[in-house]
Every structure is written in C-alpha cells, then in structure tokens.
Short mmCIF file of C-alpha atoms in Angstrom, two decimals:
data_model
loop_
_atom_site.label_atom_id
_atom_site.label_comp_id
_atom_site.label_asym_id
_atom_site.label_seq_id
_atom_site.Cartn_x
_atom_site.Cartn_y
_atom_site.Cartn_z
CA MET A 378 -31.79 14.82 8.04
CA LEU A 379 -29.57 17.23 9.90
CA GLU A 380 -26.88 19.33 8.41
CA ASP A 381 -23.98 20.53 10.46
CA ASP A 382 -21.46 23.11 9.37
CA SER A 383 -19.03 20.48 8.09
CA GLY A 384 -21.36 19.95 5.12
CA VAL A 385 -21.89 16.28 5.91
CA THR A 386 -25.45 15.22 6.44
CA LYS A 387 -25.79 13.30 9.68
CA LYS A 388 -28.66 11.04 10.53
CA ARG A 389 -29.80 10.42 14.10
CA THR A 390 -31.27 7.01 14.91
CA LEU A 391 -34.89 7.31 13.84
CA PRO A 392 -37.85 6.25 16.00
CA LEU A 393 -39.84 3.30 14.60
CA SER A 394 -42.61 5.51 13.22
CA SER A 395 -40.18 7.20 10.84
CA LEU A 396 -38.99 3.95 9.25
CA SER A 397 -40.90 4.75 6.08
CA VAL A 398 -38.73 7.86 5.67
CA SER A 399 -35.54 5.82 5.58
CA PHE A 400 -36.94 3.37 3.01
CA ARG A 401 -37.74 6.22 0.66
CA SER A 402 -34.21 7.57 0.99
CA HIS A 403 -32.57 5.11 -1.43
CA GLU A 404 -34.44 6.69 -4.29
CA MET A 405 -32.40 9.85 -3.77
CA GLY A 406 -29.20 7.88 -4.58
CA GLU A 407 -28.08 7.84 -1.00
CA VAL A 408 -25.23 5.61 0.07
CA GLU A 409 -24.68 4.75 3.70
CA LEU A 410 -21.21 4.04 4.98
CA SER A 411 -20.96 1.96 8.15
CA CYS A 412 -18.56 2.64 10.98
CA LEU A 413 -16.89 -0.73 10.43
CA ALA A 414 -16.15 -0.03 6.76
CA TYR A 415 -14.97 3.53 7.43
CA ALA A 416 -12.75 2.54 10.36
CA LYS A 417 -10.94 -0.21 8.47
CA MET A 418 -10.38 1.97 5.38
CA TYR A 419 -8.96 4.72 7.57
CA LEU A 420 -6.74 2.26 9.43
CA HIS A 421 -5.51 0.80 6.15
CA ALA A 422 -4.51 4.19 4.77
CA SER A 423 -2.82 5.04 8.10
CA GLN A 424 -0.89 1.79 8.25
CA PHE A 425 0.86 2.53 4.95
CA PRO A 426 1.24 6.31 4.83
CA ARG A 427 3.92 6.20 2.13
CA CYS A 428 2.07 3.88 -0.25
CA SER A 429 -1.05 3.95 -2.32
CA VAL A 430 -3.52 1.50 -0.83
CA ASN A 431 -6.77 0.04 -2.10
CA GLY A 432 -9.56 -2.26 -1.09
CA LEU A 433 -13.06 -3.46 -1.82
CA LEU A 434 -16.31 -2.19 -0.35
CA LEU A 435 -18.87 -4.80 0.61
CA SER A 436 -22.56 -4.80 1.33
CA SER A 437 -24.62 -7.32 3.25
CA SER A 438 -27.93 -5.66 2.45
CA PRO A 439 -29.99 -7.12 -0.42
CA ALA A 440 -29.46 -5.74 -3.90
CA GLY A 441 -32.20 -3.31 -4.92
CA GLY A 442 -32.75 -1.98 -1.42
CA ALA A 443 -31.05 0.93 0.31
CA VAL A 444 -27.38 1.12 -0.63
CA CYS A 445 -25.30 0.41 2.44
CA ILE A 446 -21.58 -0.24 2.58
CA THR A 447 -21.41 -2.51 5.61
CA ASP A 448 -17.82 -3.70 5.46
CA CYS A 449 -14.60 -3.45 3.48
CA VAL A 450 -11.65 -5.69 2.65
CA PRO A 451 -8.25 -3.95 2.49
CA LEU A 452 -6.35 -5.34 -0.47
CA LEU A 453 -2.99 -3.96 -1.52
CA HIS A 454 -0.29 -1.50 -0.59
CA THR A 455 2.16 -2.39 -3.36
CA HIS A 456 1.90 -2.45 -7.16
CA LEU A 457 -1.76 -1.57 -7.34
CA SER A 458 -1.63 -1.52 -11.11
CA LEU A 459 -0.28 -5.04 -11.62
CA ALA A 460 -2.86 -7.65 -12.53
CA PRO A 461 -2.10 -11.03 -10.94
CA ILE A 462 -2.52 -10.26 -7.25
CA THR A 463 -5.48 -7.96 -7.90
CA GLN A 464 -7.22 -10.71 -9.88
CA LEU A 465 -6.41 -13.25 -7.18
CA ALA A 466 -7.72 -10.99 -4.42
CA LEU A 467 -10.93 -10.20 -6.33
CA THR A 468 -11.73 -13.89 -6.85
CA GLN A 469 -10.91 -14.78 -3.24
CA VAL A 470 -13.01 -11.94 -1.85
CA ASP A 471 -15.83 -12.83 -4.21
CA ALA A 472 -15.78 -16.46 -3.04
CA TRP A 473 -15.75 -15.35 0.59
CA CYS A 474 -18.65 -12.96 -0.05
CA SER A 475 -20.88 -15.71 -1.42
CA GLN A 476 -20.16 -17.78 1.69
CA THR A 477 -20.97 -14.88 3.99
CA HIS A 478 -23.97 -13.39 2.13
CA GLN A 479 -22.19 -10.21 1.13
CA ARG A 480 -21.50 -8.72 -2.24
CA ILE A 481 -18.75 -6.52 -3.64
CA MET A 482 -20.29 -3.16 -4.34
CA GLY A 483 -17.43 -0.73 -4.48
CA TYR A 484 -13.76 0.06 -4.45
CA TYR A 485 -11.64 2.44 -2.38
CA GLN A 486 -8.19 3.85 -2.88
CA ALA A 487 -5.87 6.24 -1.07
CA ASN A 488 -3.09 7.72 -3.22
CA ALA A 489 0.47 7.91 -1.91
CA CYS A 490 0.65 11.50 -3.13
CA VAL A 491 -1.50 13.17 -0.50
CA SER A 492 -2.25 16.29 -2.52
CA ASP A 493 -3.90 14.35 -5.32
CA SER A 494 -7.00 12.38 -4.46
CA SER A 495 -8.32 11.94 -7.97
CA PRO A 496 -9.02 8.38 -9.21
CA THR A 497 -6.10 6.79 -11.07
CA PRO A 498 -6.61 4.78 -14.28
CA CYS A 499 -6.18 1.63 -12.19
CA ALA A 500 -8.96 2.73 -9.81
CA LEU A 501 -11.30 3.45 -12.71
CA LYS A 502 -10.58 0.08 -14.32
CA ILE A 503 -11.35 -1.91 -11.19
CA ALA A 504 -14.42 0.18 -10.40
CA GLU A 505 -15.60 -0.48 -13.96
CA LYS A 506 -15.26 -4.23 -13.46
CA ILE A 507 -17.26 -4.00 -10.25
CA PHE A 508 -19.93 -1.92 -11.98
CA GLU A 509 -20.37 -4.71 -14.55
CA GLN A 510 -21.54 -6.95 -11.73
CA CYS A 511 -23.27 -4.36 -9.56
CA ASN A 512 -25.14 -1.43 -11.07
CA ASN A 513 -25.01 0.85 -8.05
CA ALA A 514 -21.30 0.39 -7.51
CA VAL A 515 -19.36 3.26 -5.96
CA LEU A 516 -15.77 4.42 -6.21
CA LEU A 517 -14.38 5.97 -3.06
CA MET A 518 -11.16 7.98 -2.92
CA ILE A 519 -9.66 8.76 0.47
CA ASP A 520 -8.54 12.36 0.73
CA GLY A 521 -5.20 12.20 2.55
CA GLU A 522 -5.13 15.94 3.18
CA LYS A 523 -8.15 15.63 5.46
CA MET A 524 -6.73 12.77 7.52
CA PHE A 525 -5.57 14.69 10.55
CA PRO A 526 -6.87 14.51 14.12
CA GLY A 527 -9.70 16.91 14.73
CA CYS A 528 -10.69 17.22 11.08
CA ARG A 529 -14.43 17.79 11.08
CA VAL A 530 -15.08 16.52 7.58
CA PRO A 531 -14.88 12.85 6.53
CA PRO A 532 -11.79 12.47 4.34
CA ILE A 533 -13.64 10.78 1.51
CA VAL A 534 -14.74 11.61 -2.00
CA MET A 535 -17.26 9.31 -3.66
CA TYR A 536 -17.99 8.71 -7.32
CA GLU A 537 -20.96 6.97 -8.91
CA ARG A 538 -21.72 5.82 -12.42
CA LYS A 539 -23.73 8.34 -14.41
CA ASP A 540 -24.03 8.58 -18.19
CA ALA A 541 -21.21 6.13 -18.88
CA ARG A 542 -18.69 7.95 -16.70
CA TRP A 543 -17.74 8.21 -13.04
CA ALA A 544 -19.23 11.39 -11.65
CA LEU A 545 -18.64 13.04 -8.31
CA LYS A 546 -21.39 12.12 -5.89
CA ASP A 547 -23.18 14.89 -4.07
CA LYS A 548 -21.71 14.72 -0.55
CA HIS A 549 -25.15 15.33 0.89
CA THR A 550 -26.15 11.87 -0.31
CA ILE A 551 -23.34 10.15 1.59
CA MET A 552 -24.60 9.00 4.96
CA LEU A 553 -22.22 8.43 7.84
CA ARG A 554 -24.14 7.36 10.88
CA GLN A 555 -22.94 8.95 14.10
CA TRP A 556 -19.90 10.62 12.60
CA GLU A 557 -18.50 11.84 15.91
CA GLU A 558 -18.84 8.42 17.50
CA THR A 559 -17.11 6.87 14.47
CA CYS A 560 -14.19 9.31 14.86
CA SER A 561 -13.98 8.50 18.54
CA ILE A 562 -13.94 4.77 17.79
CA VAL A 563 -11.07 5.25 15.33
CA ASN A 564 -9.16 7.26 17.95
CA GLN A 565 -9.73 4.52 20.51
CA LEU A 566 -8.32 1.95 18.10
CA PHE A 567 -5.17 4.02 17.73
CA SER A 568 -4.70 4.62 21.44
CA SER A 569 -5.22 0.96 22.33
CA GLY A 570 -2.76 -0.09 19.62
CA ASP A 571 -5.47 -2.21 17.98
CA GLN A 572 -4.94 -0.39 14.66
CA ALA A 573 -1.92 -2.68 14.18
CA LEU A 574 -4.30 -5.67 13.98
CA LEU A 575 -5.40 -4.67 10.48
CA VAL A 576 -4.32 -7.16 7.80
CA ASP A 577 -4.58 -6.48 4.08
CA PHE A 578 -4.34 -9.04 1.30
CA ASP A 579 -0.72 -8.08 0.57
CA SER A 580 0.25 -8.74 4.19
CA HIS A 581 -1.58 -12.06 4.05
CA LEU A 582 0.58 -13.11 1.09
CA ASP A 583 3.69 -12.16 3.05
CA ASP A 584 2.51 -14.32 5.94
CA ILE A 585 -0.44 -16.60 5.26
CA THR A 586 -1.21 -17.07 8.93
CA LYS A 587 -2.56 -13.51 8.91
CA ASP A 588 -6.30 -13.25 8.35
CA TRP A 589 -7.29 -10.85 5.56
CA THR A 590 -10.95 -11.05 6.63
CA ASN A 591 -9.87 -9.31 9.87
CA GLN A 592 -12.23 -11.27 12.17
CA LYS A 593 -10.34 -10.18 15.27
CA LEU A 594 -10.31 -6.50 14.38
CA ASN A 595 -13.96 -6.63 13.27
CA ALA A 596 -14.91 -8.00 16.69
CA LYS A 597 -13.00 -5.21 18.47
CA ILE A 598 -14.68 -2.54 16.35
CA MET A 599 -18.17 -4.03 16.79
CA GLU A 600 -17.56 -4.10 20.54
CA LEU A 601 -16.84 -0.37 20.47
CA VAL A 602 -19.90 0.26 18.30
CA SER A 603 -22.32 -1.67 20.51
CA PRO A 604 -24.86 0.18 22.68
CA ALA A 605 -23.28 -1.34 25.80
CA ASN A 606 -20.44 1.14 25.29
CA GLY A 607 -22.82 4.02 25.05
CA ASN A 608 -21.87 4.51 21.43
CA VAL A 609 -25.33 4.19 19.87
CA MET B 19 5.66 7.19 30.17
CA SER B 20 8.17 4.41 30.73
CA SER B 21 11.34 4.26 28.70
CA ILE B 22 12.11 1.73 25.97
CA SER B 23 14.73 0.11 28.17
CA GLU B 24 12.15 -0.35 30.93
CA LEU B 25 9.33 -1.47 28.63
CA TYR B 26 11.39 -4.06 26.82
CA ASP B 27 14.00 -4.76 29.48
CA VAL B 28 16.96 -3.98 27.21
CA CYS B 29 20.29 -2.34 27.90
CA TRP B 30 21.78 0.45 25.87
CA GLU B 31 24.11 -1.92 23.98
CA GLU B 32 21.14 -3.93 22.72
CA MET B 33 19.42 -0.74 21.63
CA ARG B 34 22.54 0.34 19.77
CA ASP B 35 22.80 -3.07 18.09
CA LYS B 36 19.14 -3.00 17.09
CA LEU B 37 19.68 0.38 15.44
CA ARG B 38 22.67 -1.02 13.57
CA LYS B 39 20.66 -3.98 12.32
CA TRP B 40 17.88 -1.69 11.08
CA ARG B 41 20.47 0.56 9.43
CA GLU B 42 22.30 -2.26 7.68
CA GLU B 43 19.14 -3.94 6.47
CA ASN B 44 17.61 -0.63 5.38
CA TYR B 45 14.39 -0.99 7.39
CA ARG B 46 11.99 1.93 7.31
CA ASN B 47 10.43 1.32 10.73
CA SER B 48 10.73 5.00 11.52
CA GLU B 49 8.49 5.11 14.60
CA GLN B 50 10.58 2.40 16.29
CA ILE B 51 13.87 4.02 15.24
CA VAL B 52 12.70 7.31 16.74
CA ASP B 53 11.63 5.67 20.02
CA VAL B 54 14.82 3.67 20.48
CA GLY B 55 17.19 6.23 18.96
CA GLU B 56 15.87 9.24 20.86
CA GLU B 57 16.32 7.47 24.18
CA LEU B 58 19.77 6.21 23.21
CA ILE B 59 20.90 9.71 22.23
CA ASN B 60 19.39 11.41 25.29
CA GLU B 61 20.60 8.94 27.89
CA HIS B 62 23.69 7.25 26.48
CA ALA B 63 25.30 9.50 23.85
CA SER B 64 28.63 9.59 25.66
CA LYS B 65 28.94 5.79 25.60
CA LEU B 66 28.39 5.47 21.87
CA GLY B 67 31.80 6.70 20.73
CA ASP B 68 32.04 7.48 17.04
CA ASP B 69 28.86 5.51 16.37
CA VAL B 70 26.90 8.46 17.70
CA TRP B 71 27.19 10.40 14.44
CA ILE B 72 25.74 7.72 12.23
CA ILE B 73 23.02 7.23 14.81
CA TYR B 74 22.22 10.95 14.71
CA GLU B 75 21.86 10.63 10.95
CA GLN B 76 19.65 7.56 11.18
CA VAL B 77 17.43 9.06 13.88
CA MET B 78 17.17 12.34 12.00
CA ILE B 79 15.88 10.68 8.85
CA ALA B 80 13.42 8.57 10.88
CA ALA B 81 12.29 11.72 12.72
CA LEU B 82 11.53 13.43 9.40
CA ASP B 83 9.48 10.38 8.44
CA CYS B 84 7.41 10.78 11.62
CA SER B 85 7.00 14.58 11.41
CA ARG B 86 9.22 15.02 14.47
CA ASP B 87 10.87 18.23 13.31
CA ASP B 88 12.04 19.02 16.84
CA LEU B 89 14.10 15.86 17.02
CA ALA B 90 15.28 16.16 13.40
CA TRP B 91 16.44 19.74 14.06
CA SER B 92 18.43 18.83 17.19
CA CYS B 93 20.13 15.88 15.42
CA LEU B 94 20.99 18.16 12.50
CA GLN B 95 22.55 20.76 14.82
CA GLU B 96 24.81 18.14 16.40
CA LEU B 97 25.91 16.91 12.96
CA LYS B 98 26.48 20.46 11.65
CA ARG B 99 28.62 21.26 14.65
CA GLN B 100 30.77 18.17 14.19
CA PHE B 101 30.99 18.22 10.37
CA PRO B 102 30.61 21.88 9.36
CA ASP B 103 31.46 21.54 5.65
CA SER B 104 30.11 18.11 4.95
CA HIS B 105 28.03 17.45 1.82
CA ARG B 106 26.48 14.52 3.59
CA VAL B 107 25.15 16.79 6.34
CA LYS B 108 24.05 19.35 3.75
CA ARG B 109 21.96 16.66 2.11
CA LEU B 110 20.30 15.96 5.46
CA ALA B 111 19.50 19.65 5.77
CA GLY B 112 17.96 19.40 2.31
CA MET B 113 15.85 16.44 3.37
CA ARG B 114 14.53 18.46 6.29
CA LEU B 115 13.50 21.22 3.88
CA GLU B 116 11.76 18.60 1.75
CA ALA B 117 9.86 17.35 4.79
CA LEU B 118 8.71 20.94 5.37
CA GLU B 119 7.67 21.02 1.68
CA ARG B 120 10.16 23.85 1.03
CA TYR B 121 11.12 22.24 -2.27
CA GLU B 122 12.71 25.30 -3.89
CA ASP B 123 15.04 25.82 -0.92
CA ALA B 124 15.87 22.11 -0.89
CA ASN B 125 16.68 22.18 -4.61
CA LYS B 126 18.96 25.20 -4.13
CA LEU B 127 20.86 23.30 -1.46
CA TYR B 128 21.24 20.21 -3.66
CA ASP B 129 22.31 22.35 -6.63
CA SER B 130 25.04 23.90 -4.49
CA ILE B 131 26.28 20.42 -3.56
CA LEU B 132 26.30 19.42 -7.23
CA GLN B 133 28.20 22.56 -8.19
CA ASP B 134 30.93 21.57 -5.75
CA ASP B 135 30.78 17.89 -6.63
CA PRO B 136 28.93 16.93 -9.85
CA THR B 137 29.28 13.23 -9.08
CA ASN B 138 27.32 13.45 -5.84
CA THR B 139 24.69 10.78 -6.45
CA ALA B 140 22.80 11.41 -3.19
CA ALA B 141 21.99 15.00 -4.15
CA ARG B 142 20.84 13.98 -7.63
CA LYS B 143 18.57 11.31 -6.21
CA ARG B 144 17.05 13.78 -3.76
CA LYS B 145 16.21 16.11 -6.63
CA ILE B 146 14.42 13.23 -8.34
CA SER B 147 12.54 12.46 -5.11
CA ILE B 148 11.35 16.06 -5.03
CA LEU B 149 9.89 15.65 -8.51
CA GLN B 150 8.07 12.51 -7.30
CA ALA B 151 6.75 14.29 -4.22
CA GLN B 152 5.40 17.05 -6.45
CA GLY B 153 3.62 14.45 -8.59
CA LYS B 154 5.81 15.24 -11.61
CA SER B 155 6.22 11.58 -12.65
CA SER B 156 7.27 12.11 -16.28
CA GLU B 157 10.01 14.52 -15.25
CA ALA B 158 11.13 12.18 -12.49
CA ILE B 159 11.28 9.34 -15.03
CA ARG B 160 13.28 11.46 -17.46
CA GLU B 161 15.78 12.57 -14.79
CA LEU B 162 16.13 9.04 -13.45
CA ASN B 163 16.86 7.73 -16.97
CA GLU B 164 19.57 10.37 -17.40
CA TYR B 165 20.99 9.46 -14.01
CA LEU B 166 21.12 5.78 -14.93
CA GLU B 167 22.98 6.54 -18.16
CA GLN B 168 25.81 7.79 -15.97
CA PHE B 169 25.45 5.48 -13.00
CA VAL B 170 24.38 2.27 -14.71
CA GLY B 171 25.13 0.03 -11.72
CA ASP B 172 22.82 1.72 -9.24
CA GLN B 173 20.37 -1.07 -8.30
CA GLU B 174 18.25 1.11 -6.10
CA ALA B 175 17.75 3.52 -8.98
CA TRP B 176 16.78 0.77 -11.42
CA HIS B 177 14.21 -0.50 -8.96
CA GLU B 178 12.84 2.97 -8.34
CA LEU B 179 12.52 3.45 -12.09
CA SER B 180 10.66 0.14 -12.48
CA GLU B 181 8.21 1.31 -9.79
CA LEU B 182 7.67 4.62 -11.58
CA TYR B 183 6.99 2.86 -14.88
CA ILE B 184 4.56 0.43 -13.20
CA ASN B 185 2.63 3.39 -11.76
CA GLU B 186 2.46 4.93 -15.21
CA HIS B 187 1.27 1.62 -16.69
CA ASP B 188 4.33 1.53 -18.96
CA TYR B 189 4.83 -2.18 -18.43
CA ALA B 190 7.31 -2.74 -21.26
CA LYS B 191 9.77 -0.26 -19.78
CA ALA B 192 9.18 -1.60 -16.26
CA ALA B 193 10.04 -5.06 -17.59
CA PHE B 194 13.27 -3.67 -19.06
CA CYS B 195 14.34 -2.29 -15.68
CA LEU B 196 13.53 -5.56 -13.96
CA GLU B 197 15.55 -7.42 -16.62
CA GLU B 198 18.56 -5.27 -15.68
CA LEU B 199 18.00 -6.12 -12.03
CA MET B 200 17.63 -9.85 -12.69
CA MET B 201 20.86 -9.85 -14.69
CA THR B 202 22.85 -8.34 -11.86
CA ASN B 203 20.96 -10.16 -9.08
CA PRO B 204 20.18 -13.60 -10.49
CA HIS B 205 19.42 -15.06 -7.06
CA ASN B 206 16.87 -12.48 -6.03
CA HIS B 207 13.46 -14.18 -6.12
CA LEU B 208 11.60 -10.90 -5.67
CA TYR B 209 12.86 -9.44 -8.96
CA CYS B 210 11.87 -12.65 -10.82
CA GLU B 211 8.44 -12.56 -9.28
CA GLN B 212 7.89 -8.86 -10.01
CA TYR B 213 9.04 -9.37 -13.59
CA ALA B 214 6.54 -12.24 -13.94
CA GLU B 215 3.76 -10.00 -12.58
CA VAL B 216 4.58 -7.31 -15.13
CA LYS B 217 4.59 -9.84 -17.97
CA TYR B 218 1.25 -11.28 -16.78
CA THR B 219 -0.21 -7.77 -16.72
CA GLN B 220 0.97 -7.08 -20.27
CA GLY B 221 -1.09 -10.10 -21.32
CA GLY B 222 -1.10 -12.15 -24.51
CA LEU B 223 -0.06 -15.77 -24.80
CA GLU B 224 3.67 -15.14 -25.14
CA ASN B 225 3.78 -12.89 -22.08
CA LEU B 226 1.74 -15.33 -20.05
CA GLU B 227 4.19 -18.13 -20.85
CA LEU B 228 7.08 -15.90 -19.85
CA ALA B 229 5.23 -15.00 -16.69
CA ARG B 230 4.73 -18.65 -15.84
CA LYS B 231 8.43 -19.35 -16.40
CA TYR B 232 9.53 -16.51 -14.17
CA PHE B 233 7.04 -17.36 -11.43
CA ALA B 234 8.56 -20.87 -11.55
CA GLN B 235 12.06 -19.41 -11.39
CA ALA B 236 11.12 -17.30 -8.36
CA LEU B 237 9.81 -20.44 -6.67
CA LYS B 238 13.04 -22.27 -7.44
CA LEU B 239 14.91 -19.48 -5.65
CA ASN B 240 12.43 -19.32 -2.77
CA ASN B 241 9.78 -21.99 -2.48
CA ARG B 242 7.84 -20.02 0.11
CA ASN B 243 7.04 -17.12 -2.18
CA MET B 244 3.24 -17.26 -2.17
CA ARG B 245 2.81 -14.61 -4.84
CA ALA B 246 4.94 -16.71 -7.18
CA LEU B 247 2.92 -19.83 -6.34
CA PHE B 248 -0.42 -18.16 -6.99
CA GLY B 249 1.04 -16.48 -10.06
CA LEU B 250 2.18 -19.83 -11.43
CA TYR B 251 -1.31 -21.25 -10.88
CA MET B 252 -3.01 -18.33 -12.57
CA SER B 253 -0.72 -18.05 -15.58
CA ALA B 254 -0.78 -21.82 -16.20
CA SER B 255 -4.59 -21.83 -15.90
CA HIS B 256 -4.95 -18.94 -18.36
CA ILE B 257 -2.66 -20.66 -20.87
CA ALA B 258 -4.51 -23.97 -20.53
CA ALA B 259 -7.82 -22.17 -21.09
CA SER B 260 -6.63 -20.43 -24.25
CA PRO B 261 -8.14 -21.66 -27.53
CA LYS B 262 -4.85 -20.96 -29.31
CA VAL B 263 -2.64 -23.56 -27.67
CA SER B 264 -1.90 -27.08 -28.81
CA ALA B 265 -3.24 -30.08 -26.90
CA LYS B 266 0.22 -30.78 -25.51
CA VAL B 267 0.71 -27.24 -24.20
CA LYS B 268 -2.75 -27.38 -22.69
CA LYS B 269 -1.98 -30.69 -20.97
CA ASP B 270 1.34 -29.41 -19.63
CA ASN B 271 -0.18 -26.26 -18.22
CA VAL B 272 -3.04 -28.13 -16.60
CA LYS B 273 -0.34 -30.20 -14.89
CA TYR B 274 1.55 -27.08 -13.73
CA ALA B 275 -1.66 -25.55 -12.41
CA ALA B 276 -2.54 -28.73 -10.54
CA TRP B 277 0.92 -28.86 -9.00
CA ALA B 278 0.62 -25.23 -7.90
CA THR B 279 -2.80 -25.96 -6.38
CA SER B 280 -1.42 -28.81 -4.32
CA GLN B 281 1.50 -26.68 -3.13
CA ILE B 282 -0.85 -23.87 -2.14
CA SER B 283 -3.13 -26.24 -0.19
CA ARG B 284 -0.13 -27.77 1.53
CA ALA B 285 1.27 -24.35 2.45
CA TYR B 286 -2.01 -23.38 4.11
CA GLN B 287 -2.31 -26.70 5.91
CA VAL B 288 1.28 -26.64 7.16
CA ARG B 289 0.91 -23.14 8.58
CA GLY B 290 -2.22 -24.29 10.39
CA CYS B 291 -4.69 -22.15 8.55
CA LEU B 292 -7.14 -22.79 5.77
CA PRO B 293 -7.65 -20.33 2.96
CA THR B 294 -10.78 -18.42 3.72
CA SER B 295 -12.13 -19.08 0.26
CA VAL B 296 -14.02 -22.35 -0.04
CA GLY B 297 -11.27 -24.23 -1.80
CA LEU B 298 -8.88 -23.66 -4.63
CA HIS B 299 -11.16 -25.29 -7.15
CA THR B 300 -13.41 -22.30 -6.68
CA ILE B 301 -10.74 -19.85 -7.74
CA GLN B 302 -12.46 -19.23 -11.00
CA VAL B 303 -9.64 -17.50 -12.78
CA THR B 304 -11.95 -16.56 -15.60
CA PHE B 305 -14.48 -14.87 -13.34
CA TRP B 306 -12.59 -11.58 -13.41
CA PRO B 307 -11.15 -12.13 -16.82
CA ARG B 308 -7.95 -10.43 -17.88
CA LEU B 309 -8.33 -7.50 -15.57
CA MET B 310 -6.11 -4.67 -16.72
CA SER B 311 -4.27 -6.51 -19.44
CA SER B 312 -4.23 -4.60 -22.69
CA ASN B 313 -4.52 -7.68 -24.85
CA ASN B 314 -5.81 -11.10 -23.94
CA CYS B 315 -5.26 -14.74 -24.83
CA SER B 316 -7.61 -14.77 -27.77
CA ASN B 317 -5.76 -12.01 -29.65
#
C-alpha cells in the first residue's frame, strides 16, 4: 500500500505472488471503487450541476469476498425525496442486477448545495433499505467542492454501517486503483464529448429510447481502461 | 476553433432566432446560449437593432451560469452604459455578485432597489435565492410564503415553494402548493403528476387512491407521460395488495394495474426498445415496500 500526499491510499497492480495480501485486505473493511463506477458518478454530478443527483452502487464480486464497487447506475436528478420513481428505479435496477449477476451494494448522492456534502435524510433512508439486503452496504457522498480540474483528492466521502448508525469511513480504507489514470480517463471523456452519453433513470423516463444501463458509455470507458491504451 | 456559424452552417438571423426561442421558452441551456450569444454579439451586434439589449441580458445570465465572469462583466457594462438608472440592470449586477458569492453586497443592492420600488418582485425573489444558495431553507420558505401572500398569482413562486417543501419532506405543504398550481393550470399534466407523486409519498390508503386518480388525470392530459403511467401501475398495485380494501376495490385496481402494464409494454415496443428489466410482471412492487412513506397501507 502506498500513500501519497493527497491522503488517498493507492494500490499498484500486484505481482501474482502477492495475491494473498489482497485477499487479506477485506478484513480491514476496505472498499474498492472501480474506474467505471467513479467515472459515471462524476459524469452524473457534472451533467446536472444545479441539481442534487443520486444513484446506486453495484458489485459483481461475490458477497462475502473483498468489497468492490464495480459499477453504478445513475438514478435521479429531480425530486430525490419523492417515493414513486425511486421505488420504480430500485425494482428495475434490482431485476437487471439479477440478470447480470450483480448486486446493489451502495448508494451515492451529490447535493445541489456544493458547500454541504453531508447525507440528507433521503440518502440515509435509501442507504438503510440497501443495508437491509446487503450487510456491507456503503453510502457515498460526492463532495462538490473538490470537483475541479487538477484536484488531487477524490471528491468522495464514504459512510459505512457501524453500531446502528452511518459512520464516516476511514479514507485510508477506500481503494481507488490507478487514481491518476482514472482522472485522465474522466478528462478524456469530457474532451471527446462522450460525457454527454450518460443517461440516468430520470432521463430514461423523459425519453424511453435512452438506455439507463449506459451500455454505450460503459464500452467507451472500458476501452479507455484497457491495457491496449497503456492505461493499466 | 471554428465559429458556431461555421460548425453548424447557420447565419446570424438563425442564431438570433434560436436565442429568442430559448428566451421565450425559458431554457437553461447556458453553455449553448453562451456559445451562440457570444459570437452573435461579437460579430453581428450592429445588425441586431434593439434586440441587442435583451440578448446582452440573456447572454449575461447564461455567462454567470457557466462561470464566464469576463463575458458577464462586458455584457453588464454595455447594459449599464445604455440604461444607467435601470432597476433591471441593477438586478443583473446583483446576480453577478451572487455568482461571485458576495451575498452581502448583492443583498445591499437588492435592498436599495426595494427602497426605491417596494413592489419590485425580481429583487425580492433574488433575495430568496440567496437564502437558498446559503442553505437557509427554512428562512427561504418563510420569505417565499410572505412573498406569496402579496403576489398570490406568481406561478413560478408557487412551484419554487413546492420544491422547497419537497426537499424538506414537508409533503402536506408541497401538496398545497401543487393544488394552487393545478387550480390555475388545469391542463398542465406535469403539476398533476407531481401532485400524485407527493400523495403517493405521503402514503396511506386514502393518499394512494388520490395518487392513482391524479396519475390517471395526468395521463388524460398527456398520454405519453411515462412517470404517470408507472405511477398509476404502482399506486393501483399497492391498493389492490392492501388488506383493508373491499373485493370490488381490489378487482378494480387490479384492472387499472393491468391496463397500465399493457400501456407500458406497448410504449416500449412502439419506441423500438424493450425495458431492460425482464418483464413488467417482475416489477415486484412489494420488494422495496413503502420506501419513504411515513405511514403505509396497513395503518
């Protein structure tokens, strides 16, 4: 584990012989956040800078193993605290997850008011519901004040369930693989205009031909992540 | 970097007309307004006649939205020069101060407008926006209520207040605001649908039935409103599943839900896309039961 001066612990790709080290890591309560999940959350918050936005965090790794957020589904940018569309989105995402061998393991939100990144009652309620189904669920708040180009710290604050409340997670247990490469991928998405491809559930309801699973955008991001682009 | 006119092969008249459309329909596509408006002002200001002033105003506000203080400042200077004592221009100067987070200075400016003209609604609304920007929701709500006592016909203000109440989870008061809006805008499907969503969120059998009725009303006004269609399905399903309803009510709601399901499937088929969930019969409405409602069907 390396620590740079931004306070975020970065992990280089480990050689095969050190695999046992990474399996032990989940006992320390570590949560890994993939580039795909991070990029789409960031794009979602950027697409609606004047609104609060939220979404679900997904994992394709088996329950009980290392906690890894592998993907996310952007949900809403209007009326986060109204029930019908949230319920609808949760059931649709849940159904899609069982088809695609993923599970909902967390919730993210970015508040419209940039100076306040604390979880709202609505965020806590939804996170609570997710925790009922998944006992290592996380709640992620995006810190709008840190979303500027060149910021060296990931603009996220994570909470986990401890003693019947949501407690701030030690940022040293939040793993972001290849943080610089992830930032560069996000920048590339903005410069190519591909950030406009992002569809959230709200936009899908406005126009049902739009795909809220973001297959197209996922493919673009995975292309940028692949070793062929030198982004390992 | 090529110009807008080159990129999109448009002439200055089309750019001017586009800006007018966005202005009249109150679009907040600020990045586009800045791109088109900046070029129009720089290259074709002399051809715009008296339109140029309203375009300066529109571009200035869009520039503030995009953190383009340079552009906002130059638009403001042109407007100040042309209309030196205007309250309207003063308000724009206030908005620039807000964008720079100089809220005290902005408030002073608005207060001076209100001293001159106590009926100036724009200045009062800006003061309320400052409270919102500072996260002072209860004060914003209080001020907005006072404002509406005087200016009871201001639709925009009623809607803003409903949004504030929704954020504060005060659904009863949000519903009241939406009722005002539905009364004065009976053909607006969006107000019906939002009202139904608030009622659904409040929960309880009576509210769910109201929700279902207003989702249906929204659909009558606009049969392509997907939120209303899904809302109708979900409220009817919840009512049908409640142990408190009579057999007839249950039967009726099962029928409504089935109708909604068929309409949803048809909508997806017609637009050439299938819902990414397996099928509507798997929307297990009870799976995430009564999320966020304070009371539920069995109360």
